[in-house]
Coordinates of C-alpha atoms in Angstrom, one line a residue:
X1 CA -64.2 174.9 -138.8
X2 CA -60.3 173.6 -139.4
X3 CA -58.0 175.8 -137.8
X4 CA -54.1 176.6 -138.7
X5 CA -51.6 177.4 -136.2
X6 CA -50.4 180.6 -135.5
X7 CA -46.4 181.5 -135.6
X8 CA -45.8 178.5 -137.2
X9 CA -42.1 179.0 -137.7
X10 CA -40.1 176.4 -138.1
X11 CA -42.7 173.7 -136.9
X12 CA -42.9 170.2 -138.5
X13 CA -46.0 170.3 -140.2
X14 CA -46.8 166.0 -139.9
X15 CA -50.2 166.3 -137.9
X16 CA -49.1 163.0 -136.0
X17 CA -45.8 165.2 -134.6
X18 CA -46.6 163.5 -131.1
X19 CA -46.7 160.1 -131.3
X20 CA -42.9 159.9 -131.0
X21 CA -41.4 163.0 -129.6
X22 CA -39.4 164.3 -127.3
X23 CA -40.8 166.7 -124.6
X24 CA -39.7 168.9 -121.9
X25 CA -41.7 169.5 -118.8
X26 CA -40.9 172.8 -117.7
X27 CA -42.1 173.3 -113.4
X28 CA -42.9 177.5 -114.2
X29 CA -41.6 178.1 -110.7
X30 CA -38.3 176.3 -110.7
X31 CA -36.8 176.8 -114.6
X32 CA -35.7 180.5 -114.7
X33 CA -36.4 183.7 -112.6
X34 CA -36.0 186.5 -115.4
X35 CA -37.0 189.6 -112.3
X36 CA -35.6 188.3 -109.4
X37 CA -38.2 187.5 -107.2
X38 CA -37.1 184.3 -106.9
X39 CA -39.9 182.4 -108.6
X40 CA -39.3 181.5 -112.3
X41 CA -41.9 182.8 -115.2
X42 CA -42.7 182.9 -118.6
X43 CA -40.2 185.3 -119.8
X44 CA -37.1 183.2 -117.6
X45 CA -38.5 180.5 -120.1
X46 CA -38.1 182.2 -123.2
X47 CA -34.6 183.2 -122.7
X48 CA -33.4 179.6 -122.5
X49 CA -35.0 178.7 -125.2
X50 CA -32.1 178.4 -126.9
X51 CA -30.6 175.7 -124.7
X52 CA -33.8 173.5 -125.2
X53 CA -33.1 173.7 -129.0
X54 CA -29.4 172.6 -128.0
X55 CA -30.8 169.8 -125.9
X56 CA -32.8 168.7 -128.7
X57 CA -36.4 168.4 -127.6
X58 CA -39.0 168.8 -129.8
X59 CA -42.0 170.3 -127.6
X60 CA -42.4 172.6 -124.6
X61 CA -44.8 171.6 -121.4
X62 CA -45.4 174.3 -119.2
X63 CA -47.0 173.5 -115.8
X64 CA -50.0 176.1 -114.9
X65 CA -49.0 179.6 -115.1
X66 CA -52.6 181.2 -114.9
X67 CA -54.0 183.3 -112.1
X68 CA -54.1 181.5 -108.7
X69 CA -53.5 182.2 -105.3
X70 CA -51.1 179.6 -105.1
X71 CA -52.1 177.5 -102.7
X72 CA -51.1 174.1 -104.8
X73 CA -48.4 176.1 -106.9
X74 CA -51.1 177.1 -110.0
X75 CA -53.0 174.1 -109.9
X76 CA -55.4 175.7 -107.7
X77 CA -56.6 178.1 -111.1
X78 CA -58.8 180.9 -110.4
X79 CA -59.4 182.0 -114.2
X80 CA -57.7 179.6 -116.5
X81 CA -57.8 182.5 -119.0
X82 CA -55.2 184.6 -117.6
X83 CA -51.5 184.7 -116.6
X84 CA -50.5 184.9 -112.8
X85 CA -48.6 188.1 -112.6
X86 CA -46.0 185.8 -110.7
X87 CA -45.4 184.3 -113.7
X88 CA -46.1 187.4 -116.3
X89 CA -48.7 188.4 -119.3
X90 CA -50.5 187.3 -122.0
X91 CA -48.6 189.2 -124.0
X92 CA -45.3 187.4 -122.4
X93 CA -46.8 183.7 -123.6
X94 CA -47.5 185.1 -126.7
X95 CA -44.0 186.2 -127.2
X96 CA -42.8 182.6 -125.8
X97 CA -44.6 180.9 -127.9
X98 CA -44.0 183.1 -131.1
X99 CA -39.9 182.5 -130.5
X100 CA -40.4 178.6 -129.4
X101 CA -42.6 178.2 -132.7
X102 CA -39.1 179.9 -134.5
X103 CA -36.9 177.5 -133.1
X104 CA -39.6 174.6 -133.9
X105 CA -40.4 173.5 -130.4
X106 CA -43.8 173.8 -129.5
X107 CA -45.5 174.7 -126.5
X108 CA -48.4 172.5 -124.3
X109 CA -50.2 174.0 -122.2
X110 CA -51.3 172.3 -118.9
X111 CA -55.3 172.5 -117.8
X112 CA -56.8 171.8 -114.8
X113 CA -60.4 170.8 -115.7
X114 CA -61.0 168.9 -112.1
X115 CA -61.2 171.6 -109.9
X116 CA -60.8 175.4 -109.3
X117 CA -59.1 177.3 -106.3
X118 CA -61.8 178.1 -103.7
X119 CA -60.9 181.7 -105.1
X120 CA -62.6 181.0 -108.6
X121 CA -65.6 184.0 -109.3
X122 CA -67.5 180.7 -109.4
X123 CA -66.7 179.5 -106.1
X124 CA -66.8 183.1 -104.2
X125 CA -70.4 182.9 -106.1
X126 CA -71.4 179.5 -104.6
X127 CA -70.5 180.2 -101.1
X128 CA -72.6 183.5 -101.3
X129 CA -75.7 181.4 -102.4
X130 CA -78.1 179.0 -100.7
X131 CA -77.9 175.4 -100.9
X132 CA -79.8 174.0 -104.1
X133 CA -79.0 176.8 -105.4
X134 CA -77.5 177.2 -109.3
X135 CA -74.3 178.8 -108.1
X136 CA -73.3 175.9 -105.8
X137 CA -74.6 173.4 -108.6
X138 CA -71.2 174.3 -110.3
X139 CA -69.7 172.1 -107.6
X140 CA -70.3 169.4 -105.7
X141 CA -72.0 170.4 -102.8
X142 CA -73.6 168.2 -100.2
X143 CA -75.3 168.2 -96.5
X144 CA -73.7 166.2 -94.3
X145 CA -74.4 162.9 -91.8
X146 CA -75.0 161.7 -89.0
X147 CA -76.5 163.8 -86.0
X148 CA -76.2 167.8 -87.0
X149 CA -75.1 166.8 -90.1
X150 CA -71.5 167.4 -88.8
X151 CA -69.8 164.6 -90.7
X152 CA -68.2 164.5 -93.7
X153 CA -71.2 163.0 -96.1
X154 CA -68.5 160.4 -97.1
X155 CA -66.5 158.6 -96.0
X156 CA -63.7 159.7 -99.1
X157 CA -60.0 160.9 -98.1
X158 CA -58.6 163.4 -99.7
X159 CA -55.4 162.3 -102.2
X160 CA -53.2 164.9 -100.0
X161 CA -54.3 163.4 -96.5
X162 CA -57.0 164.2 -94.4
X163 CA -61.0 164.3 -95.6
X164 CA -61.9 165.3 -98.8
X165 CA -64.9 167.5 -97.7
X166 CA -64.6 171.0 -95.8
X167 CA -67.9 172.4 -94.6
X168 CA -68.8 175.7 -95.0
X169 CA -70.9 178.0 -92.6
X170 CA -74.4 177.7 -93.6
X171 CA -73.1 174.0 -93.1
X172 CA -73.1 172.2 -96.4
X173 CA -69.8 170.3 -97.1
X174 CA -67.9 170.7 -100.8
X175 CA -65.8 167.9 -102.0
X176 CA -62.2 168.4 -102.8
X177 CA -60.2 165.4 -103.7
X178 CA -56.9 167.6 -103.6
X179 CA -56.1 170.4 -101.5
X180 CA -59.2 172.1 -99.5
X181 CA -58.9 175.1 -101.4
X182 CA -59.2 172.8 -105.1
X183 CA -62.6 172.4 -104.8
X184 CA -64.1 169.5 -107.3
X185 CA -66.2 170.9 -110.0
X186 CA -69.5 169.2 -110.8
X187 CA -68.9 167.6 -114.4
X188 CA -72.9 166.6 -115.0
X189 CA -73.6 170.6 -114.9
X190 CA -73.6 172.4 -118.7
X191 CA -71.7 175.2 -117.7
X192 CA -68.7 173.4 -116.7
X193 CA -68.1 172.1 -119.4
X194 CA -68.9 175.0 -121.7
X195 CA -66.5 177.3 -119.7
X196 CA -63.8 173.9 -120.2
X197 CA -64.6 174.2 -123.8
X198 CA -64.2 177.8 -123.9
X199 CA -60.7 177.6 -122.0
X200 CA -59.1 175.3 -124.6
X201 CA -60.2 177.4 -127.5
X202 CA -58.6 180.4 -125.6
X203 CA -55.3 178.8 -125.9
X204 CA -55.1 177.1 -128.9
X205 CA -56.2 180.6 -130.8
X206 CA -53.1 181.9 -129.3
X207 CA -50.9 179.4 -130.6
X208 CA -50.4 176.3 -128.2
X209 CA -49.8 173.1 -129.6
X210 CA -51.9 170.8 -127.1
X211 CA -52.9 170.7 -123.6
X212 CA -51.5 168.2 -120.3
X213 CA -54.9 167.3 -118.9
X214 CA -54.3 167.2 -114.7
X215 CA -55.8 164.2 -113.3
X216 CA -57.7 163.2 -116.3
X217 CA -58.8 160.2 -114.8
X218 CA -60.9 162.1 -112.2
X219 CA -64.2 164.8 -113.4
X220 CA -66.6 162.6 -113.5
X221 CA -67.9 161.1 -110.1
X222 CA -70.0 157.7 -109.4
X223 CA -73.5 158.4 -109.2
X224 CA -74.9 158.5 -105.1
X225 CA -71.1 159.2 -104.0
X226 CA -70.5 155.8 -102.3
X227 CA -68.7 155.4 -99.2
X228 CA -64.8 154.2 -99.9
X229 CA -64.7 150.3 -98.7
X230 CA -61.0 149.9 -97.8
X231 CA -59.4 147.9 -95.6
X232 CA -57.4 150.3 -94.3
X233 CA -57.2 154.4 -95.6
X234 CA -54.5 154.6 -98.5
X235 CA -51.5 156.7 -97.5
X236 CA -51.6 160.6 -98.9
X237 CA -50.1 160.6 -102.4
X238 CA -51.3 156.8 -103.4
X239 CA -54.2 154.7 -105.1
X240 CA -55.4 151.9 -103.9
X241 CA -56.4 149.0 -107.0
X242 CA -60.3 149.8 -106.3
X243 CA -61.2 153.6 -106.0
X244 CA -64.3 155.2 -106.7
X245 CA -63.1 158.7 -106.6
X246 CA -61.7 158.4 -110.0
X247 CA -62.1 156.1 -113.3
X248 CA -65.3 156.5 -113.4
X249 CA -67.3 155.6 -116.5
X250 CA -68.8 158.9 -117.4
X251 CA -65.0 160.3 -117.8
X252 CA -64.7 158.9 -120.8
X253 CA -67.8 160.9 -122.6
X254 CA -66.3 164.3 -121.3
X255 CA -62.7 163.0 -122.9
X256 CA -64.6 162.8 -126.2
X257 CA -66.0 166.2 -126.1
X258 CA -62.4 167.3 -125.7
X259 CA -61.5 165.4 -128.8
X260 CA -64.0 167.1 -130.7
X261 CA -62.7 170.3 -129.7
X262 CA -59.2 169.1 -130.9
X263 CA -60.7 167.5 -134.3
X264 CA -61.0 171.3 -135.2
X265 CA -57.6 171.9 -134.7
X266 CA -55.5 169.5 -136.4
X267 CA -52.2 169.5 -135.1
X268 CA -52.9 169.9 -131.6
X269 CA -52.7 167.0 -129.1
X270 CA -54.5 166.3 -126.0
X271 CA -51.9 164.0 -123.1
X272 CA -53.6 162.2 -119.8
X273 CA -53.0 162.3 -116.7
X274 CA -53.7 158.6 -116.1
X275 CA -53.4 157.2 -112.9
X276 CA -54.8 153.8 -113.5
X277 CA -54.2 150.1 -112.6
X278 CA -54.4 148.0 -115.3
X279 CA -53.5 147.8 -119.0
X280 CA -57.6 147.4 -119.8
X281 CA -58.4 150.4 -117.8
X282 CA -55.4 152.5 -119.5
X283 CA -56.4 151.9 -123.0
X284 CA -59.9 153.1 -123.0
X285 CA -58.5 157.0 -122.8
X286 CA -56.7 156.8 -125.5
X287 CA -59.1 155.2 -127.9
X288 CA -59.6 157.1 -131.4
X289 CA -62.0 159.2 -130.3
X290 CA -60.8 160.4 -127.2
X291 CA -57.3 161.5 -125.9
X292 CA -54.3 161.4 -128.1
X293 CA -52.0 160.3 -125.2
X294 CA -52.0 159.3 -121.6
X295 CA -49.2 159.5 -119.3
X296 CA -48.3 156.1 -118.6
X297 CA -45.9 156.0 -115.2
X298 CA -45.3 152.0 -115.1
X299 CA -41.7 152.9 -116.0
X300 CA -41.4 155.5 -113.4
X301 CA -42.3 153.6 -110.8
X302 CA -40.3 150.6 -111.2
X303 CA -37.6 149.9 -109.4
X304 CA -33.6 149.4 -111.1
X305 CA -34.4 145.2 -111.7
X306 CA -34.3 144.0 -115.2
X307 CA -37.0 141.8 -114.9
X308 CA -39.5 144.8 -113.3
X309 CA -38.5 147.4 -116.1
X310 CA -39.3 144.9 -118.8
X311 CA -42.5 144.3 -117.5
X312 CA -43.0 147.3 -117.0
X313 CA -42.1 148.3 -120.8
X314 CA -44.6 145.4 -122.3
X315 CA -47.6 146.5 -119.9
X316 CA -47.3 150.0 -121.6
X317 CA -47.0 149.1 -124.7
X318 CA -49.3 146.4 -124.7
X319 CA -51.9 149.0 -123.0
X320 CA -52.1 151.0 -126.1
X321 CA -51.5 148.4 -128.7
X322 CA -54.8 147.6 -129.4
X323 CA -56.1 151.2 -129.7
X324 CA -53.4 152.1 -131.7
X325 CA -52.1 154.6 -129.6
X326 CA -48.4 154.9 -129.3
X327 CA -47.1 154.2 -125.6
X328 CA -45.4 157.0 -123.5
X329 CA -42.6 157.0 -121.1
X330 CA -40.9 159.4 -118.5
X331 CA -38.9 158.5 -115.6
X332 CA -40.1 161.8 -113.5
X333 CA -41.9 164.8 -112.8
X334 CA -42.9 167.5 -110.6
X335 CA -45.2 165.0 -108.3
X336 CA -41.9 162.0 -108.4
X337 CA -38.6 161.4 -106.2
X338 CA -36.1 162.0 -109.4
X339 CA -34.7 159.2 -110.5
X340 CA -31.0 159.7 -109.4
X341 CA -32.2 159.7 -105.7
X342 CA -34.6 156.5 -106.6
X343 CA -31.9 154.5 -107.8
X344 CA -29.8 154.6 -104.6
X345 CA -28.2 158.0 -104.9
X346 CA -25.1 159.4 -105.4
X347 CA -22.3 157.3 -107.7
X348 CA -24.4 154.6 -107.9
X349 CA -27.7 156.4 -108.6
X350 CA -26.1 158.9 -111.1
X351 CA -25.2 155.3 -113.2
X352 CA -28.4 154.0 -113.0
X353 CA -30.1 157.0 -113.9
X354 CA -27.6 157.5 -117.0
X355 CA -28.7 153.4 -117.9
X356 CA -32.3 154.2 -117.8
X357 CA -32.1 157.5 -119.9
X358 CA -31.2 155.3 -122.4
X359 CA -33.1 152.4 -122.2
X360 CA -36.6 155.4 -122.1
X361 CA -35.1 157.1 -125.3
X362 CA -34.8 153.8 -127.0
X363 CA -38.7 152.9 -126.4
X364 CA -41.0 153.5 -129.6
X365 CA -43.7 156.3 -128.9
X366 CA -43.5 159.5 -126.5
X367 CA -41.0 160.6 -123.9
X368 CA -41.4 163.4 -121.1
X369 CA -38.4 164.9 -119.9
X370 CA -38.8 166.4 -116.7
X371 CA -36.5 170.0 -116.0
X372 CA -33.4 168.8 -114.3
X373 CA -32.8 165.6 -115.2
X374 CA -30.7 166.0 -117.8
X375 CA -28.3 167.6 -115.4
X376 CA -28.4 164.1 -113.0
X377 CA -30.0 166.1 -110.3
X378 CA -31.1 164.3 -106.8
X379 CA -34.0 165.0 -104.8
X380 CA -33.5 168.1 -101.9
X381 CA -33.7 166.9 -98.9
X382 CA -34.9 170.3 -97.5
X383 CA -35.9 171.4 -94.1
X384 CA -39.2 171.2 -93.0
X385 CA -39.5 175.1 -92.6
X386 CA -38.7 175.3 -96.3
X387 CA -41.1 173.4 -97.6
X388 CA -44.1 174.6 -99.4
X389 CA -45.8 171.4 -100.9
X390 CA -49.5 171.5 -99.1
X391 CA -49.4 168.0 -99.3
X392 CA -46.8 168.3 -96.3
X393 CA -49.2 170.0 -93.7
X394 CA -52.1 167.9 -95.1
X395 CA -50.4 164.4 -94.7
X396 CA -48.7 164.9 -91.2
X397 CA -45.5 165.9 -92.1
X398 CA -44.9 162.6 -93.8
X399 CA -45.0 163.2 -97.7
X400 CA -43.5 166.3 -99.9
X401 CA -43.0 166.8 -103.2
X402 CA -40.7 169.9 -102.8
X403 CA -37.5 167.7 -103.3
X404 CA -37.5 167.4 -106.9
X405 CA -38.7 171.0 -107.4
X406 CA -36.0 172.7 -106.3
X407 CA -34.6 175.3 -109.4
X408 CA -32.9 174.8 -112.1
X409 CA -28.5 175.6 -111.8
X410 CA -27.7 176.8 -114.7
X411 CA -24.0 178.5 -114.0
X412 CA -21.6 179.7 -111.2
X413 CA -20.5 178.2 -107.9
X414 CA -23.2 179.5 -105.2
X415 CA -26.8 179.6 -105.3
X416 CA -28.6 180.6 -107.2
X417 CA -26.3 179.2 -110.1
X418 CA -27.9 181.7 -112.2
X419 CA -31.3 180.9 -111.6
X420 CA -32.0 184.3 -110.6
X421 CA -30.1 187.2 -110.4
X422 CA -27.1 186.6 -107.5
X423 CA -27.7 187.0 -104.0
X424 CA -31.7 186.8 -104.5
X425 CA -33.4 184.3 -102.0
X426 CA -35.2 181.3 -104.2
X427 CA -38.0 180.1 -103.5
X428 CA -37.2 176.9 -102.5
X429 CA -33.2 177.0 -100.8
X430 CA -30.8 175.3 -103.7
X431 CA -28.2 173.8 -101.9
X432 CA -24.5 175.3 -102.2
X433 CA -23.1 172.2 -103.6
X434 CA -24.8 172.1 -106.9
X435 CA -21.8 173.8 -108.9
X436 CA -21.3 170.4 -110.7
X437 CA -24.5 170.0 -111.8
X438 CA -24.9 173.4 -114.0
X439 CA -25.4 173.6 -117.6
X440 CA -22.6 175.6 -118.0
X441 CA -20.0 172.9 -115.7
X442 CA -21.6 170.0 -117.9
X443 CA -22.3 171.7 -121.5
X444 CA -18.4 170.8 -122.8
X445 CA -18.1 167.7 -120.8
X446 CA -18.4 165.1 -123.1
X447 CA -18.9 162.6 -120.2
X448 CA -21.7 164.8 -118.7
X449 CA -24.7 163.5 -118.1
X450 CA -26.0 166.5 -119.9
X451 CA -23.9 165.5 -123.1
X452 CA -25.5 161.7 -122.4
X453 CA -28.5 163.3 -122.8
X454 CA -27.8 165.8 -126.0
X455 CA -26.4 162.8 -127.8
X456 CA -28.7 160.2 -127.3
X457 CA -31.6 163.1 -128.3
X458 CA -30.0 163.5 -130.9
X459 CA -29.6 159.9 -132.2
X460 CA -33.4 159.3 -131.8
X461 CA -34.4 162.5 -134.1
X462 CA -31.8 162.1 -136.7
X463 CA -30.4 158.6 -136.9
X464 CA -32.2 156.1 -139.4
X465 CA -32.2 153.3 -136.7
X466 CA -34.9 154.7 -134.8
X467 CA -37.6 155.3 -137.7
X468 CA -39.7 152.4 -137.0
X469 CA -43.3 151.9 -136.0
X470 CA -44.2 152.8 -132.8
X471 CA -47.8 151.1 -131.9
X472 CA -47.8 147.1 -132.0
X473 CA -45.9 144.4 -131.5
X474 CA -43.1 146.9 -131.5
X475 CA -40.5 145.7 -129.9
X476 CA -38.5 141.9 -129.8
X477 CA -36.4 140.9 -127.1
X478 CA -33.2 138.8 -126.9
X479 CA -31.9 136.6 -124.7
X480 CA -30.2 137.9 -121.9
X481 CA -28.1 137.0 -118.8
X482 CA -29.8 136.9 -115.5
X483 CA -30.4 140.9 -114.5
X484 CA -29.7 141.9 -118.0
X485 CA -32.2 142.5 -121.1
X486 CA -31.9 143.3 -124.8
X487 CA -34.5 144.8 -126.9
X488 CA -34.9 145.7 -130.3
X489 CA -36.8 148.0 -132.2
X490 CA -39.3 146.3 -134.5
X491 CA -38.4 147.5 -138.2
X492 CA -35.1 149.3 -137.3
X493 CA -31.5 147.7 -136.1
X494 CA -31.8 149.7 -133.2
X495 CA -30.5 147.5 -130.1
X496 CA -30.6 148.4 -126.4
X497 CA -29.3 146.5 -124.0
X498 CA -29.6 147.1 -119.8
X499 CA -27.2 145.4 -117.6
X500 CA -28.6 145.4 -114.0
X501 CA -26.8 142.7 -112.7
X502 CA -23.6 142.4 -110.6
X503 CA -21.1 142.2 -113.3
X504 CA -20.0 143.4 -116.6
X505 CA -21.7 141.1 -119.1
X506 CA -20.9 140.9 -123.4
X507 CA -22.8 142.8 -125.3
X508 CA -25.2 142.1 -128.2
X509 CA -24.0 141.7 -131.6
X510 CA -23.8 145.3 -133.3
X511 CA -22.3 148.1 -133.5
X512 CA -21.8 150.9 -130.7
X513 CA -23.7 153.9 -131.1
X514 CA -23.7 155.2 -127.7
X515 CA -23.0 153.7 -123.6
X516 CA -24.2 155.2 -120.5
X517 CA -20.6 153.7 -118.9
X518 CA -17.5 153.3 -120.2
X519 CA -17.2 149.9 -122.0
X520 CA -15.1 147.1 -119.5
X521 CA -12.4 145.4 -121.9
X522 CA -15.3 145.9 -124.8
X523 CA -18.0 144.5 -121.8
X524 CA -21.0 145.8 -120.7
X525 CA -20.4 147.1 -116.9
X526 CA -23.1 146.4 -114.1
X527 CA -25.7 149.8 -114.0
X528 CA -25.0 150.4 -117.4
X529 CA -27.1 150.4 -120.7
X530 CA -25.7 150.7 -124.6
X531 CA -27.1 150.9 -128.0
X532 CA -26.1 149.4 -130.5
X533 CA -27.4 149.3 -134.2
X534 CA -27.2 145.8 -136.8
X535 CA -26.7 147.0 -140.4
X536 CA -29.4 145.2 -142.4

């Protein structure tokens, strides 16, 4: 049975819309408070609509807004069918999706198929039954070791810090590779993955345009459970190369069941989570018969050196190449330092930031946007009574992610710059010095990083240079100085070049089309990037 989307408006109708779009990440909590409780929610989303059409994006991802007791911020989901009245209704996504569909953005939905909160009817339901029993095989329940069985029966941290099993009274242990109150869902039982199946029909009959698939590289788990060999634990928020809590080889089946699920609806698209090592690893999720996409974060998490971004840019696109997936890029998101802080900070991090907007909107395939970034905003270096990120409490007070969720300023001079309605407390304190970073300082500043941002989106829907393949040997690069690189787009006259060096440097033959910096004297200055086109 093919499906059609509903509320089409002004929607592209190319079924391959995804492979080189631009999309927003919305954080739900932190965009726009429309009832001032200080929390932001689907209805805050649909009145700035409008400003994402301005921006120029092409697609909507909203983080989990279902039912939850919010122990993770909505990725602990207690029924992944329902809306969290923190953030609204049903009938309130309906509406933003009706009105996003109008403007021709559309809307991706984020699932959480590796857990549920500990408040799931399932969960309640499996701590109320015996061991062995059906309830509890819903999970993944096991009796512990050594003498009482009062050890963990692994030896497995969890990826926030501290065990990844919490025993329950009649004392059987559950495995939670998150937070203790995500508890991992057993991925070998029938149920689960009917009720998984049953989720994403739910909201693709209601109109979304994909889903975000949360940790997509974990669900399945290695047969027996082996203990973790390490040489020493990895710190809370990291991978080590070798990890047997995710990657696992059965994944991959349960990512083609989602793609037949998709197959049915012919325009939607399916993104990954992918935490992976290596290029090998990376490719085999987004083969033709599983996901559409995988978030690829090699570009995020390289550091502002020429030579590490370009690898960094031919490992992801040589991931995908021989799958024929196109590669994907973002600089941030809810779970990374933004990239204004990671570049040094202030001045100097603001100019690197601006450099690398271009040189990710210049890449062939998918870019995610995070909220915020647009605007140049730094991480929050926020009090430790502030902060709310459970990863805090369970690492030891060491790691938070609450820095780069802080809300959205979108006018005025005091908090919350028209997040919420004035005076009302936010949930996580904005500081009082972010009146240069609103929309509404930055919307008619040409030298923005905001207008940055408008213009080069703009370029990279509309302008002819960047219609070129985007899978393949897709790029060719040019000679550079030391620190520097150029690229160009395969098929297209598009030129970027990244100076990362010292000094200003000469720029490639071509045409200017847009500079993240002021030209020096017609030279490229140091933390700066340029396009440039070559007329055929």
């Amino acid at each position: 049975m093919r499906r059609s989307t509903p509320t089409a408006g002004r929607l592209d109708r190319d079924q391959n819309w995804w492979r080189d779009e631009a999309v927003y990440e919305v954080y739900v909590r932190s965009f726009a408070d429309s009832n001032g409780d200080g929390v932001g929610d689907l209805t805050g989303i649909r009145s700035r609509l409008g400003y994402l059409e301005l921006l120029g994006v092409g697609a909507l991802w909203i983080t989990p807004c279902y039912r939850s007791p919010m122990a993770d911020h909505g990725y602990d989901v207690a029924d992944p069918r329902d809306v969290d009245p923190l953030f609204g209704t049903l009938d309130d996504f309906d509406a933003l999706v009706a009105e996003a569909h109008e403007l021709g953005i559309r809307v991706i939905v984020d699932v959480v198929p590796n857990h549920t909160s500990t408040e799931h009817e399932w969960f309640k339901a499996a701590i109320a039954a015996s061991p062995g029993s059906s309830e509890r095989d819903r999970y993944i329940f096991r009796d512990g070791s050594g003498p009482g069985a009062e050890q963990p029966p692994n030896n497995w941290p969890s990826v926030f810090g501290g065990p990844a099993w919490t025993r329950v009274p009649d004392g059987q242990w559950y495995l939670h590779l998150f937070a203790p109150e995500q508890a991992d869902l057993n991925w070998t039982n029938k149920e689960v993955w009917a009720d998984f199946e049953r989720t994403l029909r739910f909201w693709f009959d209601r109109g979304a345009d994909g889903v975000r698939i949360d940790a997509a590289h974990g669900m399945a788990k290695p047969d027996g459970l082996p203990d973790f060999e390490f040489s020493e634990r990895p710190p809370p928020g990291t991978l080590p190369d070798e990890d047997p809590r995710f990657d696992h080889e059965g994944v991959h089946e349960l990512h083609r069941r989602v793609r037949g699920v998709l197959d049915e609806y012919p325009d939607r698209v399916a993104i990954g989570e992918i935490w992976v090592k290596d290029n090998e690893s990376f490719a085999r999720y987004v083969r033709p018969d599983e996901l559409h996409l995988g978030f690829n974060f090699r570009l995020a998490a390289a550091t502002f050196d020429a030579a590490e971004i370009r690898e960094a840019i031919e490992h992801s696109v040589a991931a995908v190449a021989a799958v024929g997936a196109p590669p994907t890029w973002t600089l941030a998101n809810h779970d990374v330092p933004r990239q204004v802080t990671r570049y040094g900070g202030g001045v100097l991090g603001e100019a690197r930031a601006r450099a690398m907007a271009l040189v990710e909107l210049a890449l062939p395939g998918t870019v995610f946007l995070y909220n915020g970034e647009e605007l140049g905003l730094p991480d929050v270096d926020l009090p430790p009574e502030a902060r709310q990120d459970p990863m805090w409490a369970l690492s030891g007070h060491t790691v938070s992610r609450d820095g780069c969720r802080v809300p959205m300023p979108w006018q005025g001079t005091a908090p919350p710059f028209g997040f919420a309605p004035d005076a009302v407390p936010t949930w996580l304190p904005m500081p009082p010095d972010w009146a240069a970073y609103t929309v509404e300082a930055q919307i008619e500043d040409p030298d923005s990083m905001l207008s940055l941002y408008r213009s080069a989106l703009e370029l990279r829907r509309a302008h002819p240079a960047f219609r070129s393949a985007v899978t393949g040997a897709a790029l060719e690069w040019y000679g550079a100085p030391p620190g520097c690189f150029a690229f160009r787009r395969r098929g297209s006259g598009l030129i970027c070049a990244l100076n990362a060096s010292g000094e200003a440097v000469p720029l490639p033959p071509g045409e200017l089309l847009l500079a993240s910096s002021p030209l020096a004297n017609g030279a490229l200055p140091t933390d700066a990037a340029a396009w440039l086109v070559v007329r055929a």
